[in-house]
Amino acid sequence: MINRLKMKRGIFIIAILFSVQMFSQAIYEDERYVPETDPLVLKKLDEWQGEKFGLLMHWGTYSEWGIVESWSICPEDYGWCERKKGSNPANYNAYVKDYEDLRKTFNPVKFDPAKWAKAAKYAGMKYMVFTTKHHDGFNMFDTKYSDYKVTSKDVPFSTNPKANIAKEVFNAFRNENFSVGAYFSKPDWHNENYWDPYFPPFDRNVNYDPALYPEKWKKYVDFTHNQILELLSDYGKIDILWLDGGWVRKRDQQNIKENYEEKFTENESKNGFIKHRVVDQDPKMDELVVEARQKQPGLIVVDRAVHGKNQNYLTPEGRVPDKTLPYPWESCITSGGGWSYTPDAKYLTGRQGIHMLIDIVAKGGNLLLNVAPGPDGEWQQGAYDLLNAYGDWMKVNSSAIYNTKPIAPYKENNICMTQNKEGNVFLFYMAKEGENKIPAEVTVKSISPKKGTKITMLGSNTSLKWAKEAEGFKVVIPESLRNNLPAKEAWTLKIEAINR
C-alpha cells in the first residue's frame, strides 16, 4: 500500500513537472524570433525601435454600424462577433448582403487626414499603420484587382477628391515626417478564390482544400501578391508592411497535429465541435518579401503571429508583456472602445495612456495605439483629448522615451527606468491614483548614481540634492519645484551617470 502511494505521488509530481514544462514551452514557442540579416532592414528596424510610439487606425464600411471590424461575417460562434445589425441578422446570407451593401452608403465627408497627422504629431507619435484592407476584403485604396473598394462607382465617396483614402492618409502623415505602415489582411472573405461561392464558409479559413484545388489557390496567392506589390509600387515610400491574419500560413503535418491537439487539450470542445479549423494555406510569403524589398529596400515586414524570418518584430495584441523581451516588439492597444469605431467609446485617461507608454518603453517595446475613425471620417473628441494629454507630457519628457533602452530591473514599485546611448538614466515616477505631486523624497534601491553626478527633473534646471543610502540612493525634491511641476501624470528624474 505504501509503495502504491509512493508510486501515485511520483506519477503526480511527474505530471506536474510535465505540465510546467509544457506551459514554459508554450510561452517560449509564442515568443520565438528569427533575427533579420538584411543590413538595410536591420538599420530601419533599429530606427523604428527608437521611435517608440505609433498610431494604428482600423477603418472600413463596418464603422457605419459601429461594430467589430469584419468579424461579424465570419461564421464562428464567438460573442464578440455576434450579428446584431441589418434587416435579418438571424439569416447569415441576408446579413452578409446587408454588410457588403454598407459600401453603398459609405460617405465620410469629414475625412481630413492632415488633421489626424497633426494631432498624432503633437502626441509624440513617430510612425503610423493604416488598414488598407481588413479581412472582409473591402479595399480602402484604389486597387486594380478588385471592384470591392472605396473608389467603386457604387460608393458615394468615390466622387470625392480624397476618395483614394489610403493614399491620402499616407501622404498626410509623410508630410508630418511619419514613418508609414500599410496594414494588409492576408485572408480576403470577399474574394471568390478564398471563400469560393460554391462552398459555404466554415470559419475564418479558406473554404476549400488548397491541396485539392491548387489552381484556385494559386489564383488567390497571385491576387494577394499583386495587391501588396501594388501598394508598394504606387503609394509612395512604405516603411512597414503589417500583415494580419496569421492563420493564412504554410503548415507542416506536425504543426497541424499539434494545433488540433491543443484545441482538444484546452477543452475548446468536449463533444468534437471546434470553432475553427487548422488549414495549410501557404501564401508564398518568402517569395513575396523578396519582391517587396526590391520595390521598397529595407522594408520592415511583420507577418503577424507567423514564426519565421518574415516577422521582423513581434506584436503582442491588446496586452503589455510583464517583462522585458529579447527581440523587437510592439504592443498594439486600443485607445477607446474597440479596434473599430464604437459609438460613445470611453477613452483612456491621460494618466492611463502615459503610464502604459512608459511601462512599454521601459521594457524595450513600442506602443502602437489604435484610434478608429467614424463613418463621417472624423475621430471622436475623446481621441483628440487623449492625444493632447500625451503631447503635453511628451513636450517635457520625450527625451527619456525616444531612442532609449531598458535598464535592469526596469521597474521598482511605481518607478520605471530607461537609459540612453550617452549613459544617462531616467527614472519615471508614475503618479499614484489621486496623487498630483511627486513626494518630497524619492528613494530608489536598485540604482546607484556615480559620486558627484548631477540629478535633475526634466523640464526644470534645478540641480537636485541626493544622498547615497545603504541600498541605492535618496533624492530630495524642493517644495518650490513640487508646487510648480513641469508635467502631470508622471515626473522624470534624469541621472547623468550611474555606477555599473
XYZ file of C-alpha atoms in Angstrom, residues 74-495:
422
model
C -17.251 35.111 -40.185
C -19.372 32.060 -39.257
C -17.670 31.424 -35.917
C -19.635 31.353 -32.702
C -17.947 33.953 -30.515
C -19.841 36.580 -28.543
C -17.612 39.401 -29.734
C -18.546 38.837 -33.406
C -22.261 38.241 -32.931
C -24.544 39.506 -35.712
C -26.965 42.173 -34.452
C -27.414 44.667 -37.297
C -29.016 44.519 -40.732
C -32.515 43.645 -41.897
C -32.308 39.983 -40.835
C -29.305 39.199 -38.606
C -30.694 35.716 -37.913
C -30.081 34.793 -41.558
C -26.368 34.560 -42.405
C -26.659 35.142 -46.166
C -29.036 38.074 -45.717
C -26.681 39.562 -43.140
C -23.644 39.317 -45.422
C -25.565 41.052 -48.215
C -26.576 43.887 -45.887
C -22.998 44.123 -44.597
C -21.489 44.326 -48.073
C -24.152 46.868 -49.094
C -22.712 49.246 -46.490
C -20.381 50.397 -49.260
C -23.411 51.973 -50.976
C -23.852 54.448 -48.122
C -20.200 54.928 -47.117
C -19.567 58.671 -47.425
C -17.078 60.019 -44.828
C -17.294 63.654 -45.919
C -15.407 64.937 -42.827
C -12.326 62.895 -43.760
C -9.311 65.153 -43.101
C -6.113 63.107 -42.671
C -3.983 66.239 -42.300
C -5.876 66.980 -39.068
C -5.183 63.455 -37.801
C -1.498 63.720 -38.692
C -1.118 66.994 -36.804
C -2.846 65.568 -33.709
C -0.669 62.445 -33.810
C 2.480 64.506 -34.281
C 1.609 66.665 -31.279
C 1.105 63.488 -29.221
C 4.684 62.490 -29.967
C 3.872 59.640 -32.328
C 6.546 58.911 -34.923
C 5.022 56.220 -37.162
C 1.606 55.065 -38.311
C -0.089 51.920 -39.652
C -3.319 52.185 -41.661
C -5.757 49.423 -42.663
C -5.624 49.294 -46.459
C -7.801 46.146 -46.350
C -9.265 44.158 -43.457
C -10.493 40.538 -43.553
C -13.856 41.468 -45.117
C -11.953 42.339 -48.309
C -13.139 45.951 -48.651
C -10.247 47.959 -50.058
C -9.572 51.432 -48.676
C -7.420 52.147 -51.732
C -7.921 52.272 -55.495
C -6.777 48.739 -56.262
C -6.776 47.465 -59.847
C -7.545 43.920 -58.710
C -10.984 44.263 -57.091
C -14.195 46.243 -57.526
C -14.981 45.943 -53.825
C -13.238 49.196 -52.974
C -13.800 52.724 -51.791
C -13.317 54.140 -55.294
C -16.016 51.982 -56.950
C -18.924 53.837 -58.572
C -21.468 52.377 -56.148
C -19.644 54.025 -53.187
C -20.888 57.611 -52.650
C -17.452 58.750 -51.500
C -15.909 57.667 -54.824
C -16.628 61.111 -56.317
C -14.749 62.896 -53.522
C -11.295 64.258 -54.450
C -9.935 62.314 -51.442
C -11.606 59.039 -52.457
C -8.334 57.075 -52.574
C -8.288 57.050 -48.789
C -5.073 55.101 -48.116
C -3.112 57.346 -50.488
C -4.454 60.476 -48.795
C -3.626 59.089 -45.335
C -0.100 58.059 -46.289
C 0.652 61.426 -47.900
C -0.737 63.424 -44.964
C 1.400 61.562 -42.448
C 4.525 61.655 -44.606
C 4.065 65.430 -44.744
C 4.490 65.401 -40.952
C 7.624 63.208 -41.219
C 5.991 59.992 -40.039
C 7.215 56.548 -40.984
C 4.351 54.909 -42.877
C 2.978 51.399 -42.411
C 0.430 49.560 -44.546
C -1.837 47.098 -42.718
C -2.991 44.369 -45.128
C -5.150 41.311 -44.433
C -3.872 38.072 -45.958
C -7.356 36.484 -45.827
C -9.990 38.148 -48.033
C -13.528 36.906 -47.282
C -14.935 38.675 -50.339
C -12.609 37.090 -52.877
C -14.020 34.118 -54.788
C -10.697 32.304 -54.602
C -10.629 32.453 -50.798
C -14.297 31.920 -49.965
C -15.446 30.104 -53.092
C -19.211 30.768 -53.680
C -19.660 27.062 -54.467
C -18.989 26.158 -50.809
C -20.414 27.756 -47.686
C -17.765 29.418 -45.490
C -16.997 27.203 -42.490
C -14.934 29.600 -40.395
C -12.155 32.179 -40.868
C -10.152 29.860 -43.131
C -10.221 29.236 -46.860
C -13.456 27.273 -47.506
C -11.959 24.646 -49.804
C -8.894 22.409 -49.612
C -5.987 24.161 -51.369
C -4.370 20.769 -51.934
C -7.427 19.603 -53.912
C -7.800 22.867 -55.843
C -4.209 24.060 -56.362
C -5.046 26.262 -59.372
C -7.717 28.120 -57.427
C -5.344 28.615 -54.505
C -2.605 29.863 -56.850
C -5.042 32.459 -58.202
C -5.629 33.654 -54.655
C -1.910 33.815 -53.858
C -1.275 35.763 -57.074
C -4.128 38.137 -56.228
C -2.694 38.747 -52.740
C 0.831 39.330 -54.070
C -0.460 41.663 -56.767
C -2.339 43.832 -54.279
C 0.588 44.078 -51.864
C 3.058 44.887 -54.638
C 0.571 47.459 -55.935
C 0.637 49.215 -52.568
C 4.434 49.095 -52.536
C 4.660 50.454 -56.098
C 2.008 53.164 -56.395
C 1.628 54.645 -52.900
C 4.982 56.253 -52.171
C 7.551 55.200 -49.592
C 6.268 52.447 -47.307
C 8.366 51.683 -44.225
C 6.351 48.820 -42.694
C 4.246 46.065 -44.262
C 1.991 44.956 -41.385
C 0.287 41.691 -42.375
C -2.660 40.379 -40.390
C -4.500 37.044 -40.492
C -1.782 34.787 -39.123
C -3.805 31.638 -39.852
C -3.016 32.130 -43.562
C 0.324 30.395 -43.413
C 2.281 27.382 -44.514
C 1.925 24.465 -42.087
C 3.519 21.048 -41.949
C 1.841 17.905 -40.668
C 3.486 18.202 -37.263
C 2.224 21.749 -36.774
C -1.323 20.791 -37.836
C -1.305 17.808 -35.446
C -0.032 19.923 -32.534
C -2.592 22.662 -33.191
C -5.501 20.221 -33.167
C -4.182 18.568 -30.013
C -4.086 21.990 -28.346
C -7.702 22.622 -29.319
C -8.895 19.487 -27.561
C -6.406 19.648 -24.671
C -7.587 23.163 -23.846
C -11.198 21.952 -23.742
C -12.326 24.083 -26.654
C -14.765 21.277 -27.307
C -15.854 18.279 -25.277
C -18.081 16.837 -27.986
C -15.795 17.205 -31.029
C -17.104 20.572 -32.290
C -14.351 23.130 -32.924
C -14.962 26.776 -33.660
C -12.375 26.980 -36.385
C -10.078 24.585 -38.183
C -6.323 24.487 -38.795
C -5.556 24.558 -42.530
C -2.319 24.555 -44.506
C -2.752 27.610 -46.781
C 0.654 28.755 -47.970
C 0.690 32.396 -49.188
C 4.284 32.048 -50.518
C 5.487 34.748 -48.171
C 9.220 34.207 -48.760
C 8.824 34.927 -52.465
C 6.625 37.946 -51.796
C 9.069 39.522 -49.345
C 11.922 39.281 -51.865
C 9.807 41.143 -54.458
C 8.546 43.612 -51.856
C 12.059 44.628 -50.854
C 13.071 45.078 -54.461
C 10.404 47.789 -54.598
C 10.986 49.110 -51.075
C 14.574 48.371 -49.926
C 14.862 47.992 -46.169
C 11.115 47.347 -45.791
C 10.168 46.094 -42.319
C 7.828 43.112 -42.723
C 5.578 41.981 -39.885
C 3.889 38.700 -40.809
C 1.999 38.707 -37.539
C 1.850 35.535 -35.420
C 3.781 33.502 -38.004
C 7.065 32.236 -36.609
C 9.902 32.809 -39.064
C 12.154 35.269 -40.803
C 9.275 37.403 -42.134
C 8.196 38.597 -38.691
C 10.752 41.355 -38.127
C 9.116 42.332 -34.872
C 6.509 40.674 -32.680
C 3.145 42.225 -31.854
C 1.517 41.251 -28.549
C -2.082 42.310 -29.109
C -4.166 44.098 -26.511
C -1.640 43.436 -23.755
C 1.651 44.595 -22.289
C 4.197 41.854 -21.550
C 5.116 41.532 -17.886
C 8.856 41.565 -18.590
C 11.475 42.828 -20.993
C 11.683 40.770 -24.195
C 14.886 39.852 -26.059
C 13.716 40.928 -29.531
C 11.971 43.880 -31.205
C 8.301 44.107 -30.196
C 5.286 46.365 -30.206
C 2.114 46.243 -28.116
C -0.912 47.166 -30.222
C -3.586 48.561 -27.893
C -6.948 50.274 -28.356
C -7.305 53.866 -27.127
C -11.058 53.601 -26.581
C -13.941 51.303 -27.496
C -12.726 48.528 -29.820
C -10.349 48.347 -32.766
C -13.087 49.778 -34.977
C -15.357 52.739 -34.365
C -17.528 52.338 -31.267
C -20.326 54.855 -30.624
C -19.842 56.635 -27.276
C -16.460 54.949 -26.759
C -14.780 55.547 -23.405
C -11.149 56.501 -23.955
C -8.094 56.003 -21.790
C -7.378 58.880 -19.449
C -4.134 60.781 -19.949
C -2.737 59.116 -16.839
C -3.610 55.613 -18.078
C -2.226 56.236 -21.544
C 1.013 57.865 -20.417
C 1.696 55.207 -17.795
C 1.128 52.491 -20.396
C 3.606 54.137 -22.783
C 6.213 54.438 -20.014
C 5.748 50.818 -18.954
C 6.124 49.526 -22.530
C 9.173 51.669 -23.329
C 10.867 50.700 -20.052
C 10.537 47.060 -21.137
C 12.116 47.819 -24.509
C 8.959 47.844 -26.615
C 6.954 50.236 -28.775
C 3.330 51.270 -28.301
C 1.052 51.199 -31.365
C -2.098 52.966 -30.181
C -5.285 52.402 -32.179
C -7.707 55.230 -32.966
C -10.800 54.333 -35.015
C -12.342 56.923 -37.366
C -16.133 57.104 -37.513
C -18.431 56.742 -40.535
C -18.287 60.505 -41.119
C -14.476 60.389 -41.409
C -13.794 62.057 -38.067
C -12.221 60.951 -34.794
C -14.197 61.191 -31.582
C -13.288 64.024 -29.236
C -12.001 61.520 -26.675
C -9.228 60.519 -29.079
C -8.111 64.119 -29.543
C -8.214 64.704 -25.766
C -6.041 61.652 -25.143
C -3.501 62.624 -27.796
C -3.376 66.154 -26.390
C -2.583 64.738 -22.928
C 0.217 62.658 -24.451
C 1.552 65.715 -26.269
C 1.575 67.959 -23.191
C 3.555 65.317 -21.319
C 5.900 64.445 -24.201
C 6.855 68.107 -24.693
C 8.675 67.829 -21.381
C 9.640 64.168 -21.168
C 10.185 62.808 -24.688
C 13.997 62.686 -24.370
C 13.515 59.894 -21.817
C 11.308 57.969 -24.272
C 12.839 58.149 -27.753
C 15.984 56.155 -28.593
C 16.232 54.603 -25.139
C 16.879 51.055 -23.928
C 15.757 49.114 -20.862
C 17.918 49.037 -17.763
C 17.569 46.357 -15.105
C 15.376 45.937 -13.186
C 13.268 48.251 -15.488
C 10.797 48.989 -12.689
C 10.868 49.452 -8.936
C 7.458 49.897 -7.325
C 5.872 52.768 -9.324
C 9.170 53.972 -10.805
C 10.112 52.867 -14.326
C 13.586 53.269 -15.830
C 15.220 53.823 -19.213
C 18.729 54.715 -20.380
C 20.078 56.488 -23.453
C 23.215 55.954 -25.530
C 25.095 58.604 -23.556
C 24.681 56.623 -20.341
C 22.070 58.922 -18.783
C 19.426 57.088 -16.772
C 15.824 58.285 -16.499
C 13.510 57.458 -13.608
C 9.778 57.923 -14.245
C 7.858 58.474 -11.031
C 4.322 57.482 -12.089
C 1.660 59.295 -10.098
C -0.454 57.000 -7.960
C -4.253 57.287 -8.011
C -5.176 60.733 -6.660
C -1.525 61.838 -6.419
C -0.863 65.224 -8.042
C 2.612 65.882 -6.637
C 5.828 63.941 -6.545
C 6.854 63.144 -2.928
C 9.378 65.387 -1.176
C 11.821 62.462 -1.064
C 12.149 59.671 -3.600
C 14.157 56.569 -2.737
C 15.418 54.109 -5.329
C 17.223 50.964 -4.201
C 18.236 49.355 -7.484
C 20.247 52.240 -9.000
C 23.370 53.905 -7.608
C 24.402 57.291 -9.107
C 28.102 57.989 -9.546
C 29.648 60.156 -6.885
C 29.102 63.834 -7.634
C 26.767 63.196 -10.565
C 24.001 65.661 -11.387
C 20.308 64.778 -10.998
C 17.562 66.993 -12.410
C 13.872 66.718 -13.238
C 13.075 67.004 -16.941
C 11.502 70.407 -17.545
C 13.490 72.018 -14.725
C 17.107 73.245 -14.482
C 17.226 72.809 -10.711
C 20.034 70.519 -9.582
C 18.516 68.163 -7.015
C 20.214 67.135 -3.799
C 20.715 63.427 -3.342
C 22.416 61.111 -0.893
C 23.699 57.552 -1.104
C 21.790 55.032 1.012
C 22.743 51.577 2.270
C 20.832 50.387 -0.798
C 20.601 52.816 -3.681
C 20.013 56.498 -3.041
C 17.512 59.138 -1.964
C 16.766 62.340 -3.904
C 15.163 65.427 -2.359
C 12.539 67.391 -4.335
C 12.347 71.005 -3.084
C 8.936 72.417 -2.238
C 9.297 75.163 -4.858
C 9.577 72.507 -7.588
C 6.815 70.349 -6.123
C 4.483 73.355 -6.294
C 5.424 74.121 -9.905
C 5.875 70.743 -11.576
C 6.620 70.764 -15.333
C 4.249 67.884 -16.147
C 1.325 65.835 -14.891
C 0.739 62.074 -14.639
C 4.454 61.200 -14.280
C 7.675 63.058 -13.456
C 11.079 62.143 -14.843
C 14.359 62.340 -12.944
C 17.496 62.405 -15.079
C 20.683 60.928 -13.648
